[in-house]
mmCIF file of C-alpha atoms and ligand atoms in Angstrom:
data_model
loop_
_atom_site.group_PDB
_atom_site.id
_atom_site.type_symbol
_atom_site.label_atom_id
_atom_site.label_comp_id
_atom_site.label_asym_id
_atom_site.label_seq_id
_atom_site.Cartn_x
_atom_site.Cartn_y
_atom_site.Cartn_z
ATOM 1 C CA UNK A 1 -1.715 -4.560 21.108
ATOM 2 C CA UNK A 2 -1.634 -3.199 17.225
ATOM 3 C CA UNK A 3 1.936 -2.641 15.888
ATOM 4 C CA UNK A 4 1.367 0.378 14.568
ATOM 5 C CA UNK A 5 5.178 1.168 13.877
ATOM 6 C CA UNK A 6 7.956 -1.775 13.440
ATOM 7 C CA UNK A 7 11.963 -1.552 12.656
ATOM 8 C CA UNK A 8 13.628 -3.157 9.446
ATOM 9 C CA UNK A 9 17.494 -2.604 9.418
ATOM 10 C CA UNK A 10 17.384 0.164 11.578
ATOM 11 C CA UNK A 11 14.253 2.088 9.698
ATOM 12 C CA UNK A 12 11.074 2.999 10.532
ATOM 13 C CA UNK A 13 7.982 1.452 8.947
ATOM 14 C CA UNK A 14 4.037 2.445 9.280
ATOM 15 C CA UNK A 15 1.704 0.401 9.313
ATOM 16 C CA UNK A 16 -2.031 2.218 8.820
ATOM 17 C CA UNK A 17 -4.348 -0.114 7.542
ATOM 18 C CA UNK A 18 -4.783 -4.057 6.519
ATOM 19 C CA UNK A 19 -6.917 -2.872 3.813
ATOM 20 C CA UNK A 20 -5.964 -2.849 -0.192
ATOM 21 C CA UNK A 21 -8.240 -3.648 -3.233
ATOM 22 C CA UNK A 22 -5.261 -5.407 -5.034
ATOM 23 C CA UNK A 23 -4.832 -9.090 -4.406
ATOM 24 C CA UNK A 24 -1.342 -9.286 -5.521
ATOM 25 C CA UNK A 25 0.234 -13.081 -6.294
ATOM 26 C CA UNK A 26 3.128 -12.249 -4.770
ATOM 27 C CA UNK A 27 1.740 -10.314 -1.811
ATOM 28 C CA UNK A 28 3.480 -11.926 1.665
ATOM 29 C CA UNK A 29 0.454 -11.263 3.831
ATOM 30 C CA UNK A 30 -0.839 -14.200 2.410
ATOM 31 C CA UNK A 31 1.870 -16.425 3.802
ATOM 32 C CA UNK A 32 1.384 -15.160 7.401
ATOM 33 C CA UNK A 33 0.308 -12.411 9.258
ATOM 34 C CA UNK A 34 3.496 -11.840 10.740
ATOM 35 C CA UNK A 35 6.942 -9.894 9.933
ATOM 36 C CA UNK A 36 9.684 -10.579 11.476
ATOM 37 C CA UNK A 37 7.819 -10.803 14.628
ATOM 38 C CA UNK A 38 5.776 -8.480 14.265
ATOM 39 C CA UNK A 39 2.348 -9.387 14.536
ATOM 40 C CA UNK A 40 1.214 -6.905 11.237
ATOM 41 C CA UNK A 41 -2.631 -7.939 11.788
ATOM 42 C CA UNK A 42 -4.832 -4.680 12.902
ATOM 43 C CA UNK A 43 -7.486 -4.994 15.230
ATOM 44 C CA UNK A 44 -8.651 -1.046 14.009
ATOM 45 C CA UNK A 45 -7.251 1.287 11.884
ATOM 46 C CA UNK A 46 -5.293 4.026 13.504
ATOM 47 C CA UNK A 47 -5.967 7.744 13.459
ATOM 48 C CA UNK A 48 -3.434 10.354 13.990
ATOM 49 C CA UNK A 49 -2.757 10.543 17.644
ATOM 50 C CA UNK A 50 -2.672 6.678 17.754
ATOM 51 C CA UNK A 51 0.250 7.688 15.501
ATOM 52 C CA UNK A 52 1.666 10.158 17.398
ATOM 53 C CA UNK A 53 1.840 8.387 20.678
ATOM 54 C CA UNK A 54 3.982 5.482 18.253
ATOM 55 C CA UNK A 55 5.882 8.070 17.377
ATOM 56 C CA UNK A 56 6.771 10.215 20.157
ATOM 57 C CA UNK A 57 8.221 6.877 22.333
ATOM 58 C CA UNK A 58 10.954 7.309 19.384
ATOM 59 C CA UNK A 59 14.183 9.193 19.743
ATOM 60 C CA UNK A 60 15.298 11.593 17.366
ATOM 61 C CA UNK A 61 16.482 12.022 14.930
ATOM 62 C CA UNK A 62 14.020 9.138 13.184
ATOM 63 C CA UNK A 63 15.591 9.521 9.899
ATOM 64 C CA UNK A 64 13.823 7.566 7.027
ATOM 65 C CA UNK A 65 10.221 6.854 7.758
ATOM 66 C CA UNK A 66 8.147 4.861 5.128
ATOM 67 C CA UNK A 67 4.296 3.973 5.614
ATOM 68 C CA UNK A 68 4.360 0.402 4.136
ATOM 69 C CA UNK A 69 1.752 -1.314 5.814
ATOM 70 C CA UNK A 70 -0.116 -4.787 5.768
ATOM 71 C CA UNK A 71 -1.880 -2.745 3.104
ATOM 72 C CA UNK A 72 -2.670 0.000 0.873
ATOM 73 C CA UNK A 73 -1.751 3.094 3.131
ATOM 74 C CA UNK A 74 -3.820 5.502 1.376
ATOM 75 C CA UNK A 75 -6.469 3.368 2.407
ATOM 76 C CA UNK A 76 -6.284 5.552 5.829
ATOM 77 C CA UNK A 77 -5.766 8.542 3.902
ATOM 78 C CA UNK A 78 -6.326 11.138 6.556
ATOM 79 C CA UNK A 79 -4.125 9.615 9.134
ATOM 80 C CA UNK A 80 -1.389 9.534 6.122
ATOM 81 C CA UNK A 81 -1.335 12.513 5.713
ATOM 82 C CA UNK A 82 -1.556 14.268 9.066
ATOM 83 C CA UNK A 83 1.438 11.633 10.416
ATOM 84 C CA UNK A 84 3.664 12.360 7.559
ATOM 85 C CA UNK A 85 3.160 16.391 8.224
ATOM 86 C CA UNK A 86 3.895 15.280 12.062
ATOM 87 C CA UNK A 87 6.960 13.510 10.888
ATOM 88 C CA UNK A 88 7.937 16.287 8.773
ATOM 89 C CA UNK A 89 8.106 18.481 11.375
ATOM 90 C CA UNK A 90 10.418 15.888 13.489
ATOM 91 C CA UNK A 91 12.468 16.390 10.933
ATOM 92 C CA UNK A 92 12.192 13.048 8.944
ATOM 93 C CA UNK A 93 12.592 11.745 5.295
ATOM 94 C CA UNK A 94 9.158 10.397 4.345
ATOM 95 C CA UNK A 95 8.889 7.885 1.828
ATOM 96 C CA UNK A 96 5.483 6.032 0.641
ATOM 97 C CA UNK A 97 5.142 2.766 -0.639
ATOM 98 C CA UNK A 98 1.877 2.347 -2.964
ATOM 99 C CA UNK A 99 0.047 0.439 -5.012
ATOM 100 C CA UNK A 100 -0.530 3.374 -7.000
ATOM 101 C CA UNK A 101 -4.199 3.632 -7.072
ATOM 102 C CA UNK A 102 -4.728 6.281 -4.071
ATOM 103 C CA UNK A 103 -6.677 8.338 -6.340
ATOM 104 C CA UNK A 104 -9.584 5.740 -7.046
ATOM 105 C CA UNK A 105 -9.472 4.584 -3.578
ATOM 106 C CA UNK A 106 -10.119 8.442 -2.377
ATOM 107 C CA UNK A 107 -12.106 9.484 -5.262
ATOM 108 C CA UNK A 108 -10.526 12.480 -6.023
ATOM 109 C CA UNK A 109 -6.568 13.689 -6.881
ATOM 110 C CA UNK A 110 -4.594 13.237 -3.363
ATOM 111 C CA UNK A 111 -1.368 14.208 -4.948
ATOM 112 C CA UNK A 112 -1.756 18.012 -3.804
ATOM 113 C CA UNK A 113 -2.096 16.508 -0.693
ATOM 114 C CA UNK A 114 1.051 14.333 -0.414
ATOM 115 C CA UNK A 115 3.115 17.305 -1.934
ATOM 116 C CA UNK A 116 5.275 18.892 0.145
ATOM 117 C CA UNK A 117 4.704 15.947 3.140
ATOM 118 C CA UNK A 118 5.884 12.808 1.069
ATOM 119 C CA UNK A 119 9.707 13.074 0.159
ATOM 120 C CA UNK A 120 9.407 9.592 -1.763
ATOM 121 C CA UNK A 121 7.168 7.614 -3.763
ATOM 122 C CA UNK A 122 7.815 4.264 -4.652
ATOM 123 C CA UNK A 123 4.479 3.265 -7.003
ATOM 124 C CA UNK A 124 4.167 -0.796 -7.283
ATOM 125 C CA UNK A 125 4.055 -1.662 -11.349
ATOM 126 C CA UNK A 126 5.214 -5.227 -11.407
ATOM 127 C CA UNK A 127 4.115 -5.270 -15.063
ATOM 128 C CA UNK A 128 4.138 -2.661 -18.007
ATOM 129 C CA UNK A 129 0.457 -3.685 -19.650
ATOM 130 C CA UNK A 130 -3.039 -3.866 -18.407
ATOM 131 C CA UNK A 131 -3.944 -7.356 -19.142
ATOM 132 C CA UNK A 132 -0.683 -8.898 -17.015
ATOM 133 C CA UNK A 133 -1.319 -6.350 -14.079
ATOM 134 C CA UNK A 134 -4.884 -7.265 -14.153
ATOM 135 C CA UNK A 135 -3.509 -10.929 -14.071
ATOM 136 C CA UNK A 136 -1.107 -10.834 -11.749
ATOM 137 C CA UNK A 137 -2.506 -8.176 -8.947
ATOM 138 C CA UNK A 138 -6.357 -8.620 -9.295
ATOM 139 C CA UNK A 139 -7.038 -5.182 -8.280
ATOM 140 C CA UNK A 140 -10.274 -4.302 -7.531
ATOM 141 C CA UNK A 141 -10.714 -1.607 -10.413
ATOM 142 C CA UNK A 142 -10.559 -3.813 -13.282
ATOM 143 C CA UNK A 143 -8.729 -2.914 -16.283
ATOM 144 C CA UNK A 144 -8.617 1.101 -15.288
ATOM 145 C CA UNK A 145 -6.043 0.159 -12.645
ATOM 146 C CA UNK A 146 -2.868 0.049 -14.703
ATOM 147 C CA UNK A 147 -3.582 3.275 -16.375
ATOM 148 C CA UNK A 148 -4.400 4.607 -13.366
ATOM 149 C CA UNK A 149 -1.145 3.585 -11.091
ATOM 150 C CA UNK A 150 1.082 5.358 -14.674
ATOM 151 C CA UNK A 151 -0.724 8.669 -14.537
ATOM 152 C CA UNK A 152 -0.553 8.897 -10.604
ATOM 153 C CA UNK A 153 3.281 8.439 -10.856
ATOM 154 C CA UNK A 154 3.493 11.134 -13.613
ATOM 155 C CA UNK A 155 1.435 13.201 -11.769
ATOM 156 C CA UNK A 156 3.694 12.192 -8.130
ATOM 157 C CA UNK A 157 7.059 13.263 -10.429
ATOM 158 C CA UNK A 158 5.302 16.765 -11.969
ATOM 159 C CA UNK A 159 4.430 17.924 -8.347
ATOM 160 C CA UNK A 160 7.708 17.536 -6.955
ATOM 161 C CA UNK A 161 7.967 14.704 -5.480
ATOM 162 C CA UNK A 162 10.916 11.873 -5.549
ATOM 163 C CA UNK A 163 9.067 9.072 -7.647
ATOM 164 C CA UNK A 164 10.230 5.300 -8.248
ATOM 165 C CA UNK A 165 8.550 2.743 -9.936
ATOM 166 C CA UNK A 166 8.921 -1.174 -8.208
ATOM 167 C CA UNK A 167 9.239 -4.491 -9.530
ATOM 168 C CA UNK A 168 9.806 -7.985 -7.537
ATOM 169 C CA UNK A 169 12.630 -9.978 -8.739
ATOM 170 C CA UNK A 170 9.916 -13.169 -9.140
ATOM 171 C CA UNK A 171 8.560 -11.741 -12.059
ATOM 172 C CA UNK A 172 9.718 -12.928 -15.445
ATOM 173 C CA UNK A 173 12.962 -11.188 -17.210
ATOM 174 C CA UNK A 174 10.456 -10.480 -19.932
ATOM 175 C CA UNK A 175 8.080 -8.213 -17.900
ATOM 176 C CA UNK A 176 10.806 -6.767 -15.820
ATOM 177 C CA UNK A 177 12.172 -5.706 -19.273
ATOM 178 C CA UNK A 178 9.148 -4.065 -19.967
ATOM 179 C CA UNK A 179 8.595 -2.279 -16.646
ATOM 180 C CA UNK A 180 11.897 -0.886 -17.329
ATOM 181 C CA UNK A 181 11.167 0.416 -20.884
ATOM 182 C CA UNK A 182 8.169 1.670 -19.899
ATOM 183 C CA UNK A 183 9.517 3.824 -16.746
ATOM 184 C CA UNK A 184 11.914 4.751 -18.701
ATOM 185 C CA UNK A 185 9.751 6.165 -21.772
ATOM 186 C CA UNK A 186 8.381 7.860 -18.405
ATOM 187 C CA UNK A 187 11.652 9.307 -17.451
ATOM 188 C CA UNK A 188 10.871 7.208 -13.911
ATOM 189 C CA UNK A 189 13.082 4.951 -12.529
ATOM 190 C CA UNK A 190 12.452 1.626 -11.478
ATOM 191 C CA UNK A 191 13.941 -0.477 -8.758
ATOM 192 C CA UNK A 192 13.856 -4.165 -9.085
ATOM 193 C CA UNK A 193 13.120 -5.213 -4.837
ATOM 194 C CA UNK A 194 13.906 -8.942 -3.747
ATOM 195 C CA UNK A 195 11.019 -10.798 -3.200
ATOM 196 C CA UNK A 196 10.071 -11.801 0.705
ATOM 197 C CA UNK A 197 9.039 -15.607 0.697
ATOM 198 C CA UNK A 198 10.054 -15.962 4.683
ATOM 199 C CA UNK A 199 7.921 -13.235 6.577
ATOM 200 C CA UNK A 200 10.651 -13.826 9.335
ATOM 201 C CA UNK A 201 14.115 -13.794 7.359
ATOM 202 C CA UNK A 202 13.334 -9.897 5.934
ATOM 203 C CA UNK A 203 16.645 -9.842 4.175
HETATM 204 S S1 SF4 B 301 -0.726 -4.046 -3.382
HETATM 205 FE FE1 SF4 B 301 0.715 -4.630 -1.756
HETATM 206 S S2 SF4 B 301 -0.592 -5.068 0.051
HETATM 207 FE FE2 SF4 B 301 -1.917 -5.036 -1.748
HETATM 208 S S3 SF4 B 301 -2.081 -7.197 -2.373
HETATM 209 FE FE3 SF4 B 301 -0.413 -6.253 -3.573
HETATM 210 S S4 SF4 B 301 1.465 -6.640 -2.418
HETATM 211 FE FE4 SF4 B 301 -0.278 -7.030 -1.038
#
């Protein structure tokens, strides 16, 4: 059966979709398909009453919830945002964890629709120039990536919505120095997030 929903020190985590267009160095799904028992692999994507059934068999209240798949989640854009309207009405913080390139995965601007649903954004930058992004996280839309993933976090902060840049620690101190100049120039802050080599010691 797809895990559609698993826990991580007591919070709540979505996972929508398998898919992303980035092929990230550091990216843990290709260690194993698994987190921390959790078998993360999809057999289909789900749609929003797959998500509410997950849901529902949870008590309130369900606190923070963060889609932060095996994946991109806008990838499964539509279920995204219907679940995290669901969740809003349970009463939950929604956060989002993205690669930042939602916008040229949907092919048009879907921050209007995460306004007012998504409480928190935390937007993947890992390095502050296009050439070492395009290096180090392959993504699928070339070189217009990196300007891409800055503009949608300006554009997350300007509609309202709680916006953090992210960084893992494996990087070198020279491009996490940059990140953090560049968010903030941006007026963004940035997190630096331990790295996860052991898919089943989640730390
Ligand atoms: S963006 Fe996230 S899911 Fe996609 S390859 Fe990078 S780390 Fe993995």
């Amino acid at each position: 059966m797809d895990n559609y929903l698993y826990k991580l020190k007591g919070k709540i985590y979505l996972n929508i979709t398998n898919r992303c267009g980035n092929r990230c160095e550091f990216c843990i799904r290709s260690n194993s398909d698994a987190l921390v028992g959790y078998d993360m692999k999809l057999s289909r994507e789900p749609d929003f009453e797959d998500m509410k059934k997950a849901i529902d068999e949870l008590p309130d209240p369900l606190g923070e919830v963060t889609f932060c798949g095996y994946g991109e989640p806008t990838y499964n854009f539509d279920t995204l945002v219907k679940t995290a309207e669901y969740l809003k009405s349970r009463g939950a913080k929604v956060r989002l964890n993205t690669n930042g390139q939602g916008r040229l995965i949907n092919e048009r601007d879907i921050v209007p629709e995460l306004a007012g649903k998504i409480d928190e954004v935390s937007v993947s930058l890992n390095e502050a120039d296009r050439g070492a992004y395009q290096n180090l996280c392959h993504p699928k839309f070339g070189m217009f990536a990196h300007d891409e993933i800055l503009d949608f976090a300006k554009s997350c902060k300007e509609a309202g919505i709680s916006t953090r840049f992210t960084a893992v620690d494996i990087i070198p101190n020279v491009s996490i120095r940059r990140c953090r100049k560049l968010a903030a120039d941006m007026g963004i802050p940035l997190a630096v997030r331990q790295h996860i080599s052991d898919n089943e010691k989640y730390k």
